[in-house]
Structure formats: structure tokens, C-alpha cells
Short mmCIF file of C-alpha atoms and ligand atoms in Angstrom, two decimals:
data_model
loop_
_atom_site.label_atom_id
_atom_site.label_comp_id
_atom_site.label_asym_id
_atom_site.label_seq_id
_atom_site.Cartn_x
_atom_site.Cartn_y
_atom_site.Cartn_z
CA MET A 27 0.00 0.00 0.00
CA MET A 28 1.32 3.50 -0.84
CA ALA A 29 2.15 5.74 2.06
CA THR A 30 -0.10 8.78 2.36
CA ASN A 31 1.77 11.86 3.45
CA PRO A 32 1.07 15.33 2.01
CA LEU A 33 4.71 16.38 2.51
CA ASP A 34 3.53 19.98 3.08
CA SER A 35 5.65 20.80 6.10
CA VAL A 36 9.35 19.96 6.36
CA SER A 37 11.72 20.39 9.26
CA VAL A 38 15.40 20.56 8.39
CA ILE A 39 17.65 19.72 11.34
CA GLY A 40 21.07 21.42 11.12
CA LEU A 41 21.33 24.78 9.32
CA GLY A 42 24.89 24.53 8.04
CA TYR A 43 26.38 24.51 4.54
CA ILE A 44 23.93 21.82 3.42
CA GLY A 45 20.91 22.14 5.71
CA LEU A 46 20.27 25.84 5.13
CA PRO A 47 20.42 25.71 1.30
CA THR A 48 18.18 22.63 1.38
CA ALA A 49 15.68 24.41 3.63
CA ALA A 50 15.79 27.45 1.35
CA VAL A 51 15.12 25.57 -1.90
CA LEU A 52 12.31 23.55 -0.29
CA ALA A 53 10.69 26.77 0.95
CA GLN A 54 11.11 28.29 -2.49
CA ALA A 55 9.35 25.24 -3.93
CA GLY A 56 6.33 26.05 -1.74
CA LYS A 57 6.90 23.85 1.33
CA ARG A 58 6.41 25.20 4.82
CA VAL A 59 9.91 24.82 6.22
CA ILE A 60 11.09 25.07 9.79
CA GLY A 61 14.85 24.91 10.18
CA VAL A 62 16.30 23.75 13.47
CA ASP A 63 19.73 24.54 14.88
CA LEU A 64 21.22 24.39 18.36
CA ASN A 65 23.10 27.62 17.69
CA GLU A 66 20.84 30.55 18.61
CA SER A 67 22.84 33.02 16.57
CA VAL A 68 22.26 30.91 13.43
CA VAL A 69 18.54 30.73 14.24
CA GLY A 70 18.44 34.50 14.81
CA ALA A 71 20.25 35.22 11.53
CA VAL A 72 17.93 33.01 9.47
CA ASN A 73 14.82 34.56 11.02
CA GLU A 74 16.15 37.95 9.92
CA GLY A 75 16.69 36.57 6.40
CA ARG A 76 20.46 36.49 6.75
CA VAL A 77 22.98 33.72 6.03
CA PRO A 78 25.82 33.20 8.54
CA PHE A 79 28.36 32.03 5.90
CA VAL A 80 29.35 32.83 2.31
CA GLU A 81 27.49 30.95 -0.43
CA GLU A 82 26.68 32.55 -3.76
CA GLY A 83 22.92 33.11 -4.31
CA LEU A 84 21.76 31.69 -0.97
CA GLU A 85 20.96 34.91 0.89
CA THR A 86 18.47 36.09 -1.73
CA VAL A 87 16.45 32.88 -1.41
CA VAL A 88 16.63 32.85 2.40
CA ALA A 89 15.57 36.52 2.62
CA GLY A 90 12.70 35.99 0.15
CA THR A 91 11.29 32.82 1.73
CA VAL A 92 11.58 34.22 5.28
CA ALA A 93 9.74 37.38 4.16
CA ARG A 94 6.96 35.26 2.60
CA GLU A 95 6.79 33.21 5.84
CA ARG A 96 7.66 29.92 4.10
CA LEU A 97 10.91 29.59 6.06
CA SER A 98 11.63 30.10 9.74
CA ALA A 99 14.12 28.76 12.26
CA GLN A 100 14.02 27.64 15.89
CA VAL A 101 16.12 25.69 18.37
CA THR A 102 13.62 22.88 19.02
CA VAL A 103 12.30 20.17 16.69
CA PRO A 104 8.65 20.83 15.67
CA PRO A 105 5.99 18.41 14.39
CA ALA A 106 6.24 18.10 10.58
CA ASP A 107 5.29 15.80 7.68
CA ALA A 108 8.94 15.24 6.79
CA TYR A 109 12.29 15.66 8.51
CA ILE A 110 15.65 16.15 6.86
CA VAL A 111 18.68 15.51 9.05
CA ALA A 112 21.71 17.51 7.89
CA VAL A 113 23.97 17.51 10.95
CA PRO A 114 27.76 16.99 11.02
CA THR A 115 29.32 13.51 11.11
CA PRO A 116 32.79 14.38 12.40
CA PHE A 117 35.76 12.09 12.91
CA LYS A 118 36.61 10.28 16.09
CA ASP A 119 40.17 9.08 16.80
CA GLY A 120 41.07 6.11 14.68
CA HIS A 121 39.15 7.57 11.71
CA THR A 122 35.65 6.38 12.59
CA ALA A 123 32.51 8.49 12.27
CA ASP A 124 31.02 10.17 15.30
CA LEU A 125 27.26 9.60 15.04
CA THR A 126 26.36 11.55 18.20
CA TYR A 127 24.70 14.44 16.33
CA ILE A 128 22.58 12.07 14.22
CA GLU A 129 21.52 10.06 17.27
CA SER A 130 20.63 13.20 19.15
CA ALA A 131 18.58 14.58 16.22
CA ALA A 132 16.83 11.20 15.95
CA GLY A 133 15.96 11.35 19.65
CA SER A 134 14.36 14.80 19.29
CA ILE A 135 12.43 13.82 16.14
CA ALA A 136 11.09 10.68 17.88
CA GLU A 137 9.24 12.82 20.43
CA GLN A 138 7.25 14.60 17.68
CA LEU A 139 6.15 11.65 15.54
CA GLN A 140 2.49 10.69 15.15
CA GLY A 141 2.80 8.07 12.38
CA GLY A 142 3.10 8.62 8.62
CA GLU A 143 6.19 10.87 8.73
CA LEU A 144 9.22 10.65 6.47
CA ILE A 145 12.71 10.98 8.00
CA VAL A 146 15.55 11.56 5.57
CA LEU A 147 19.21 11.43 6.55
CA GLU A 148 21.33 13.72 4.36
CA SER A 149 24.53 13.77 6.41
CA THR A 150 27.35 11.76 4.83
CA SER A 151 27.43 8.57 6.89
CA PRO A 152 28.98 5.10 7.10
CA PRO A 153 26.93 2.20 5.66
CA GLY A 154 24.19 1.18 8.12
CA THR A 155 23.65 4.65 9.67
CA THR A 156 20.11 5.18 8.31
CA GLU A 157 19.14 1.80 9.82
CA ARG A 158 20.79 2.91 13.07
CA MET A 159 18.81 6.19 13.01
CA ALA A 160 15.60 4.18 12.54
CA GLU A 161 16.58 1.94 15.44
CA VAL A 162 17.14 4.93 17.78
CA ILE A 163 13.71 6.32 16.89
CA LEU A 164 11.83 3.03 17.14
CA GLU A 165 13.50 2.17 20.45
CA LYS A 166 12.13 5.45 21.82
CA ARG A 167 8.77 4.95 20.14
CA PRO A 168 7.79 1.26 20.29
CA ASP A 169 4.25 2.31 19.26
CA LEU A 170 5.59 3.09 15.74
CA THR A 171 6.89 0.75 13.01
CA ALA A 172 9.17 0.92 9.95
CA ASP A 173 6.90 -1.56 8.13
CA PRO A 174 5.02 0.43 5.51
CA GLY A 175 1.29 1.09 5.01
CA LEU A 176 0.01 1.27 8.62
CA PRO A 177 -1.19 4.39 10.48
CA SER A 178 1.77 3.86 12.82
CA SER A 179 4.33 3.57 9.99
CA VAL A 180 7.29 5.93 9.74
CA TYR A 181 9.54 6.02 6.69
CA PHE A 182 13.33 6.23 6.69
CA SER A 183 15.76 7.01 3.89
CA HIS A 184 19.16 8.37 2.94
CA ALA A 185 19.47 11.10 0.29
CA PRO A 186 23.13 12.15 0.30
CA GLU A 187 24.02 15.65 -0.84
CA ARG A 188 26.60 15.97 -3.62
CA VAL A 189 26.88 19.74 -4.00
CA LEU A 190 30.15 21.57 -4.46
CA PRO A 191 30.79 24.49 -2.06
CA GLY A 192 30.63 27.70 -4.09
CA ARG A 193 28.07 26.20 -6.51
CA ILE A 194 25.59 24.87 -3.97
CA MET A 195 22.51 26.78 -5.15
CA ILE A 196 22.99 25.56 -8.72
CA GLU A 197 24.02 21.98 -7.95
CA MET A 198 21.31 21.51 -5.29
CA VAL A 199 18.72 21.87 -8.05
CA GLU A 200 20.56 20.48 -11.09
CA ASN A 201 22.48 17.45 -9.78
CA ASP A 202 21.09 13.92 -10.04
CA ARG A 203 20.27 12.62 -6.63
CA ILE A 204 20.52 9.19 -5.02
CA VAL A 205 17.52 8.24 -2.86
CA GLY A 206 17.77 5.13 -0.71
CA GLY A 207 14.92 4.07 1.57
CA THR A 208 14.86 1.31 4.14
CA THR A 209 11.67 0.27 2.27
CA THR A 210 10.43 0.94 -1.29
CA GLU A 211 7.66 3.13 0.11
CA ALA A 212 10.24 5.27 1.95
CA SER A 213 12.25 5.69 -1.28
CA GLU A 214 9.11 6.75 -3.16
CA LEU A 215 8.07 9.31 -0.53
CA THR A 216 11.58 10.75 -0.53
CA ARG A 217 11.56 10.95 -4.32
CA ASP A 218 8.25 12.88 -4.14
CA LEU A 219 9.71 15.33 -1.62
CA TYR A 220 12.93 15.98 -3.57
CA ALA A 221 11.07 16.22 -6.90
CA SER A 222 9.58 19.47 -5.54
CA PHE A 223 12.92 21.27 -6.16
CA CYS A 224 15.35 18.87 -7.84
CA ARG A 225 15.50 18.96 -11.64
CA GLY A 226 18.12 16.19 -11.83
CA GLU A 227 17.29 12.50 -12.07
CA LEU A 228 16.16 10.87 -8.81
CA LEU A 229 17.80 7.45 -8.59
CA LEU A 230 16.08 5.00 -6.25
CA THR A 231 18.00 2.36 -4.30
CA ASP A 232 18.23 1.01 -0.74
CA ALA A 233 19.64 3.01 2.19
CA ARG A 234 22.93 1.09 2.54
CA THR A 235 23.78 1.41 -1.17
CA ALA A 236 22.94 5.12 -1.08
CA GLU A 237 25.29 5.61 1.89
CA MET A 238 28.07 3.69 0.16
CA ALA A 239 27.51 5.51 -3.17
CA LYS A 240 28.18 8.89 -1.59
CA LEU A 241 31.36 7.62 0.10
CA THR A 242 32.41 5.96 -3.16
CA GLU A 243 32.18 9.22 -5.12
CA ASN A 244 34.49 11.01 -2.71
CA ALA A 245 36.84 8.01 -2.38
CA PHE A 246 37.07 7.88 -6.19
CA ARG A 247 38.20 11.50 -6.28
CA ASP A 248 40.61 10.96 -3.38
CA VAL A 249 42.25 7.93 -5.04
CA ASN A 250 42.59 9.81 -8.33
CA ILE A 251 44.17 12.83 -6.59
CA ALA A 252 46.50 10.46 -4.67
CA PHE A 253 47.60 9.02 -8.02
CA ALA A 254 48.40 12.55 -9.19
CA ASN A 255 50.19 13.38 -5.93
CA GLU A 256 52.26 10.20 -6.13
CA LEU A 257 53.16 11.04 -9.72
CA SER A 258 54.31 14.49 -8.57
CA LEU A 259 56.70 12.93 -6.03
CA ILE A 260 58.00 10.42 -8.59
CA SER A 261 58.41 13.16 -11.21
CA ASP A 262 60.37 15.26 -8.73
CA GLN A 263 62.85 12.42 -8.26
CA LEU A 264 63.16 11.84 -12.00
CA ASP A 265 63.34 15.54 -12.91
CA ILE A 266 60.16 15.44 -14.99
CA ASP A 267 57.54 18.21 -15.08
CA VAL A 268 54.48 16.46 -13.60
CA TRP A 269 52.02 18.99 -15.08
CA GLU A 270 53.27 18.42 -18.57
CA LEU A 271 53.30 14.68 -17.90
CA ILE A 272 49.65 14.60 -16.77
CA ASP A 273 48.58 16.91 -19.56
CA LEU A 274 50.18 14.61 -22.13
CA ALA A 275 48.75 11.42 -20.60
CA ASN A 276 45.27 13.00 -20.43
CA HIS A 277 45.28 13.31 -24.21
CA HIS A 278 44.65 9.57 -24.27
CA PRO A 279 40.90 9.13 -24.78
CA ARG A 280 40.51 6.90 -21.71
CA VAL A 281 42.87 8.64 -19.26
CA ASN A 282 41.74 11.46 -16.98
CA ILE A 283 44.18 12.11 -14.15
CA LEU A 284 43.33 14.88 -11.66
CA GLN A 285 45.80 17.49 -10.46
CA PRO A 286 48.46 17.20 -7.77
CA GLY A 287 48.63 19.81 -5.04
CA PRO A 288 49.87 20.44 -1.50
CA GLY A 289 47.46 17.81 -0.11
CA VAL A 290 43.73 17.17 0.09
CA GLY A 291 41.61 19.26 2.43
CA GLY A 292 38.02 20.10 3.23
CA HIS A 293 35.43 18.16 5.19
CA CYS A 294 34.50 15.58 2.58
CA ILE A 295 37.19 14.10 0.35
CA ALA A 296 39.74 13.97 3.19
CA VAL A 297 37.22 12.38 5.58
CA ASP A 298 34.69 10.17 3.80
CA PRO A 299 37.07 7.48 2.49
CA TRP A 300 37.97 6.66 6.11
CA PHE A 301 34.32 5.70 6.70
CA ILE A 302 34.72 2.97 4.06
CA VAL A 303 38.01 1.87 5.61
CA ALA A 304 36.39 1.71 9.05
CA ALA A 305 33.50 -0.40 7.68
CA ALA A 306 35.79 -2.90 5.89
CA PRO A 307 39.35 -2.41 7.20
CA GLU A 308 40.93 -5.58 5.78
CA THR A 309 39.68 -5.05 2.25
CA SER A 310 39.93 -1.27 1.79
CA ARG A 311 43.66 -1.36 1.00
CA LEU A 312 43.80 0.98 -1.97
CA ILE A 313 41.41 3.51 -0.42
CA SER A 314 43.38 3.59 2.81
CA THR A 315 46.75 3.92 1.01
CA ALA A 316 45.38 6.78 -1.12
CA ARG A 317 44.40 8.63 2.06
CA GLN A 318 47.91 8.15 3.45
CA VAL A 319 49.50 9.36 0.19
CA ASN A 320 47.38 12.52 0.21
CA ASP A 321 47.92 13.10 3.93
CA SER A 322 51.68 12.83 3.46
CA LYS A 323 51.85 15.48 0.73
CA PRO A 324 51.90 18.56 3.04
CA ASP A 325 55.00 17.21 4.76
CA ALA A 326 56.72 16.59 1.41
CA VAL A 327 56.05 20.22 0.46
CA LEU A 328 57.30 21.40 3.86
CA GLN A 329 60.56 19.44 3.60
CA LYS A 330 61.25 20.77 0.13
CA THR A 331 60.60 24.34 1.26
CA LEU A 332 62.88 23.95 4.28
CA GLU A 333 65.66 22.56 2.09
CA ILE A 334 65.49 25.64 -0.10
CA ALA A 335 65.19 27.96 2.91
CA GLU A 336 68.51 26.64 4.22
CA ARG A 337 70.27 28.43 1.37
CA PHE A 338 69.34 31.76 2.98
CA LYS A 339 70.41 33.25 6.30
CA ALA A 340 67.01 34.74 7.08
CA PRO A 341 64.70 33.79 4.19
CA ARG A 342 61.56 35.75 3.42
CA ILE A 343 59.00 33.27 2.19
CA ALA A 344 55.77 34.41 0.51
CA ALA A 345 53.18 31.68 1.20
CA LEU A 346 50.32 32.20 -1.23
CA GLY A 347 47.03 30.80 0.06
CA ILE A 348 45.91 29.05 3.25
CA ALA A 349 42.31 28.13 2.23
CA PHE A 350 41.58 24.46 1.52
CA LYS A 351 41.00 25.15 -2.16
CA ALA A 352 40.73 27.94 -4.72
CA ASN A 353 38.48 31.00 -4.39
CA ILE A 354 36.86 30.20 -1.04
CA ASP A 355 37.44 31.53 2.49
CA ASP A 356 37.21 28.15 4.22
CA LEU A 357 40.37 27.40 6.20
CA ARG A 358 39.17 24.25 7.93
CA GLN A 359 41.18 21.06 7.33
CA SER A 360 43.40 22.98 4.93
CA PRO A 361 46.73 21.38 3.99
CA SER A 362 48.24 24.75 3.04
CA ARG A 363 47.41 26.17 6.45
CA THR A 364 49.16 23.18 8.07
CA ILE A 365 52.20 23.68 5.83
CA VAL A 366 52.45 27.36 6.79
CA GLY A 367 52.11 26.58 10.52
CA ASN A 368 54.81 23.90 10.41
CA LEU A 369 57.05 26.05 8.25
CA ALA A 370 56.89 28.91 10.74
CA GLU A 371 57.65 26.49 13.56
CA LYS A 372 60.65 24.88 11.83
CA LEU A 373 62.16 28.07 10.42
CA SER A 374 64.90 29.25 12.80
CA GLU A 375 65.46 32.61 11.05
CA GLY A 376 63.34 34.51 8.57
CA THR A 377 59.72 35.42 7.94
CA VAL A 378 56.64 33.86 6.35
CA LEU A 379 54.48 36.40 4.53
CA VAL A 380 51.04 34.82 4.21
CA VAL A 381 48.83 36.08 1.38
CA GLU A 382 45.18 35.04 1.64
CA PRO A 383 42.90 37.48 -0.20
CA ASN A 384 39.75 35.90 1.26
CA ILE A 385 40.43 36.66 4.94
CA ASP A 386 41.03 39.78 7.06
CA GLU A 387 42.99 38.19 9.87
CA LEU A 388 45.16 35.13 10.35
CA PRO A 389 43.87 32.13 12.30
CA SER A 390 45.13 32.32 15.89
CA GLU A 391 47.81 29.61 15.64
CA LEU A 392 49.50 31.66 12.88
CA ALA A 393 48.72 35.11 14.29
CA GLU A 394 50.51 34.30 17.53
CA ARG A 395 53.80 33.46 15.76
CA SER A 396 56.27 36.34 15.59
CA ASN A 397 57.68 35.16 12.24
CA VAL A 398 54.31 35.09 10.39
CA GLU A 399 52.60 38.13 8.85
CA LEU A 400 49.44 38.54 6.79
CA SER A 401 50.49 40.46 3.70
CA GLU A 402 49.15 41.93 0.46
CA LEU A 403 50.12 40.01 -2.66
CA ASP A 404 52.30 42.72 -4.24
CA ASN A 405 54.18 43.43 -1.04
CA ALA A 406 54.85 39.73 -0.36
CA LEU A 407 56.06 39.08 -3.91
CA GLU A 408 58.33 42.09 -3.80
CA GLN A 409 59.94 41.13 -0.50
CA ALA A 410 60.19 37.39 -0.95
CA ASP A 411 63.28 35.31 -1.62
CA ILE A 412 61.10 32.23 -1.99
CA VAL A 413 57.54 32.16 -3.38
CA LEU A 414 55.56 29.16 -2.17
CA LEU A 415 52.30 28.87 -4.11
CA LEU A 416 49.81 26.75 -2.14
CA VAL A 417 46.33 27.61 -3.47
CA ASP A 418 45.32 28.45 -7.05
CA HIS A 419 43.23 31.53 -6.13
CA ALA A 420 42.32 33.72 -9.14
CA PRO A 421 44.56 36.71 -8.16
CA PHE A 422 47.58 34.38 -7.93
CA LYS A 423 46.86 32.96 -11.38
CA ALA A 424 46.94 36.51 -12.72
CA VAL A 425 50.58 37.01 -11.61
CA ASP A 426 52.98 37.07 -14.52
CA PRO A 427 55.56 34.31 -13.85
CA GLU A 428 58.16 36.43 -15.66
CA SER A 429 57.96 38.91 -12.75
CA LEU A 430 59.17 36.13 -10.42
CA ARG A 431 62.37 35.35 -12.29
CA SER A 432 64.63 36.62 -9.51
CA LYS A 433 62.85 34.44 -6.90
CA ILE A 434 62.92 30.76 -6.11
CA VAL A 435 59.42 29.55 -6.94
CA LEU A 436 57.75 26.45 -5.47
CA ASP A 437 54.46 26.11 -7.30
CA THR A 438 52.47 23.26 -5.73
CA LYS A 439 49.46 23.78 -8.03
CA GLY A 440 51.28 24.22 -11.33
CA ILE A 441 49.63 27.53 -12.22
CA TRP A 442 52.80 29.24 -13.46
CA ASN A 443 54.39 27.54 -16.38
CA SER A 444 57.78 27.03 -14.82
CA ARG A 445 60.07 24.45 -13.29
CA GLY A 446 60.55 24.21 -9.55
CA ARG A 447 57.11 22.94 -8.81
CA ALA A 448 56.68 20.93 -5.63
N1 SAJ B 11 42.09 18.71 -5.12
C1 SAJ B 11 43.34 18.39 -5.67
N2 SAJ B 11 43.41 18.06 -6.99
C2 SAJ B 11 42.29 18.04 -7.79
C3 SAJ B 11 41.03 18.34 -7.23
C4 SAJ B 11 40.97 18.67 -5.88
O1 SAJ B 11 44.37 18.40 -4.98
O2 SAJ B 11 42.44 17.74 -8.99
C5 SAJ B 11 41.99 19.06 -3.68
C6 SAJ B 11 41.45 20.47 -3.42
O3 SAJ B 11 42.47 21.43 -3.52
C7 SAJ B 11 40.89 20.32 -2.02
C8 SAJ B 11 40.39 18.87 -1.99
O4 SAJ B 11 41.03 18.22 -3.07
O5 SAJ B 11 41.92 20.47 -1.05
C9 SAJ B 11 38.87 18.72 -2.13
O6 SAJ B 11 38.35 19.64 -3.09
P1 SAJ B 11 37.23 19.25 -4.17
O7 SAJ B 11 36.97 20.43 -5.00
O8 SAJ B 11 37.66 18.01 -4.89
O9 SAJ B 11 35.98 18.81 -3.31
P2 SAJ B 11 35.07 19.40 -2.11
O10 SAJ B 11 35.60 18.81 -0.84
O11 SAJ B 11 34.93 20.87 -2.17
O12 SAJ B 11 33.63 18.75 -2.51
C10 SAJ B 11 33.52 17.34 -2.72
C11 SAJ B 11 32.76 17.08 -4.03
N3 SAJ B 11 32.84 15.65 -4.35
C12 SAJ B 11 33.22 15.20 -5.60
O13 SAJ B 11 33.55 15.95 -6.49
C13 SAJ B 11 33.21 13.73 -5.83
C14 SAJ B 11 31.30 17.51 -3.88
O14 SAJ B 11 30.55 17.17 -5.04
C15 SAJ B 11 30.67 16.83 -2.64
O15 SAJ B 11 29.32 17.24 -2.44
C16 SAJ B 11 31.47 17.26 -1.42
O16 SAJ B 11 32.82 16.79 -1.60
C17 SAJ B 11 30.83 16.64 -0.18
O17 SAJ B 11 30.12 17.37 0.54
O18 SAJ B 11 30.97 15.43 0.02
#
């Protein structure tokens, strides 16, 4: 029997980089959306139509839907036809996922259920987490069931997000979406909810496969980047230009190698593959090695920089970029930030001039070091003996490499057509 649920009201739990855009597009599609967050300042901002972080195009939709009273925010979980859980799944020691936030959201949702509701987990999670979320709820509410078609039925699914920071408002609507229910009825209800705003294809599967598919996408990218990073280390030893090498190999119709860099950062690609390793440690050999290769790259860049620095009495090093990737202001889990911190620590004499056009002040661990300064690009390039390019931000790409001829250049992203790349 088909589940009957009007899917008119939706509560989105967790108003971060994923939850808030999801709430906004649902509200824009005509749903009555109540966002929930523990952080009162986030709740306050949303209720004033403001967005507490930078994401192109989001504020307009939040402001518009709040003004039309389709979107509001509060700190407690309300009754609703559908719930979307978009809370963090951080790391615990040993590279396993911390499911505390999901379990706590599940506990609060359980108190509001009357039967018939849909509960969708969006947070990236290890295989089996949607079933675990269902278990937490049904343990609290033995009067409800996950079997479909009864007045006491509740429906559980996983619909992982796949949006790229910086393009969230476009990709949220355009990307194909995987929808995995613990029952067929749950998958179908989820498809109906997401069809209200998603123009991509909605691909139905079971919850476990959906969880694994999301992790697989990010592990695929991580393994491919690790291949590129390993090639960069090999090329360095053999005195080959890795960028030219990859460019040439990619002319083969079935080869598509990604780009090396100073390491892999962010909250997804550097994290999610470990969830696969934790679920199947003996068999995930390639995935786990790829993680180690990428995690070792910042130290390789550091060692190379220190070797060069030894040629100077008190080297001035321009470190270009500390964000985790190009053209964003996000410094969390950033390999370039780690490199700069370690460089400043290891450097006995000299100065590190950090250029990061997307921030106004250095993070505290760098600000407190006497040999680190936040600098403008022109000033840093003028003063530097060594130019260490760590992030391919647009203003750095615009620098003419000819103007750096008197410097020693370590270009970890290959944006300037020269030798001496790390
Ligand atoms: N990087 C390289 N070389 C490359 C590409 C990336 O070194 O050729 C580095 C970046 O500099 C960065 C890290 O990898 O440090 C991750 O950047 P990214 O742009 O690959 O990915 P994220 O973390 O911003 O977003 C990824 C996306 N996943 C895939 O492309 C498979 C996005 O679609 C997901 O929604 C997101 O993870 C997520 O939330 O899981």
C-alpha cells in the first residue's frame, strides 16, 4: 500500500552549509519549512533573512522565503510531515565516524512523531547509519513501526548531498540525486519530496547502497588525486615536469588524471574514504593507502621548502594561500594552512608572509607566531626570496611568472608555467 503523506511541512535539522540551502530551496518550492539549529545566533540570523556564511545566491532565497513566511528557524524540533537531518558527522580518533549528532537529532524527532512521517538522513554517513537512526527512533517509540502502510508507519531514507561548495545553489537543483529508503515506500516518498525542487534525475535504491555511493564518489576522487600526488613525487625524483606529464597522458581518450597539489583538504574528500576503511578495514587497502599518500603530501612540500630555505640566512617566504581550495574563504582542514604553521615552527630565522585574499585576519595559531605576517600580494612578492604557491586563487593565477624570475618559486598547483614545482 502506498504511504499517504502530504509532505507539506518539512523540518530541516542542522542549518549549516547543506541544511540551510536545502531548507531554502524547499521553501522556495512552496513547502512550509522550519529549520532547526542548536546555535541561537544561526537561528536569529535566518529569522532575519540572513545567512551566517558565504554561499553565492543563498541569501536572496533565504531573505525571500523568510519574508513570505515559508521559512523560519528555531532551536527545538517541531511536528512536521517530513524531517531532513543535515547535521555533522565528524571524525573520532582512529578515523571512525562520530554519530552523536545524528543520534541526538533522531531522539528529538522521535518525540514529535504521530505516524506517517518521512525521516531523511542527508549527512554523509557510514553504511548502516540510516538503519541505526531508525533503530534509535523506534526504540524510543515502540508504538511506531518501519513496516510500511500502517497508520503507525514511519519512513526512513538516505538522500546524500553531492553539491560543491561555491556552486551549492545551482548543484542543489541540477544534480542527479541518489535516494535510498529502508523500504520501497520510503524511497518513493523521498523521491516525491525531492522532486519538488530537484530537476536532476532521482535514482532509487536502498539506504545502505545510497550511503556507500556517496562515500564511493568522494573516495574515487581521493584515489585519483592520490595518483596525481604520487606522480608528482616520482616526477620530482626523475626531474620530470608532472604537469606536462599529466597533460600529455590526459590526451589519451581513456585517461583522466586529476591534479596534484599540497594535499587534500576540506570536510568531505579527506574524511569520507575513512568511513569505508572503518567499515571494511581488511579489504579497503587501496582507499586507505590513497588517504595516506594525500595526507603525506603537506610534509613533502614542507621538507622541500625547508631545504630551499637553508640556502638563505634569514629567508623571506611568501606563502600564497591558506584556504583548503581555490576562491573560497574556508580554512578548515586545509593542507596549506598546516604547511604554513609547520614552516613557521621549523624556520629558525626569517619570515613567512602569508597572502590570503579571502580573509582579514590570520587564524590564531599563525597570528601568535612572531615570524608570520598577513600580507598583500604585491608586497609579499616584492619582499620574498622564496615564493611558495599553495592555493590556485584567481589573483595568484593573474601574476605574470616572468615577474618572479629573480625568486625561487615552489608552485604546488602548477599555475605558473615554470620548473621548480613541488
Ligand atoms: N584537489 C586536488 N586536486 C584536484 C582536485 C581537488 O588536490 O584535482 C583538492 C582540493 O584542492 C581540495 C580537496 O582536493 O583540497 C577537495 O576539493 P574538491 O573540490 O575536490 O571537493 P570538495 O571537498 O569541495 O567537494 C567534494 C565534491 N565531491 C566530488 O567531487 C566527488 C562535492 O561534489 C561533494 O558534495 C562534497 O565533496 C561533499 O560534501 O561530500
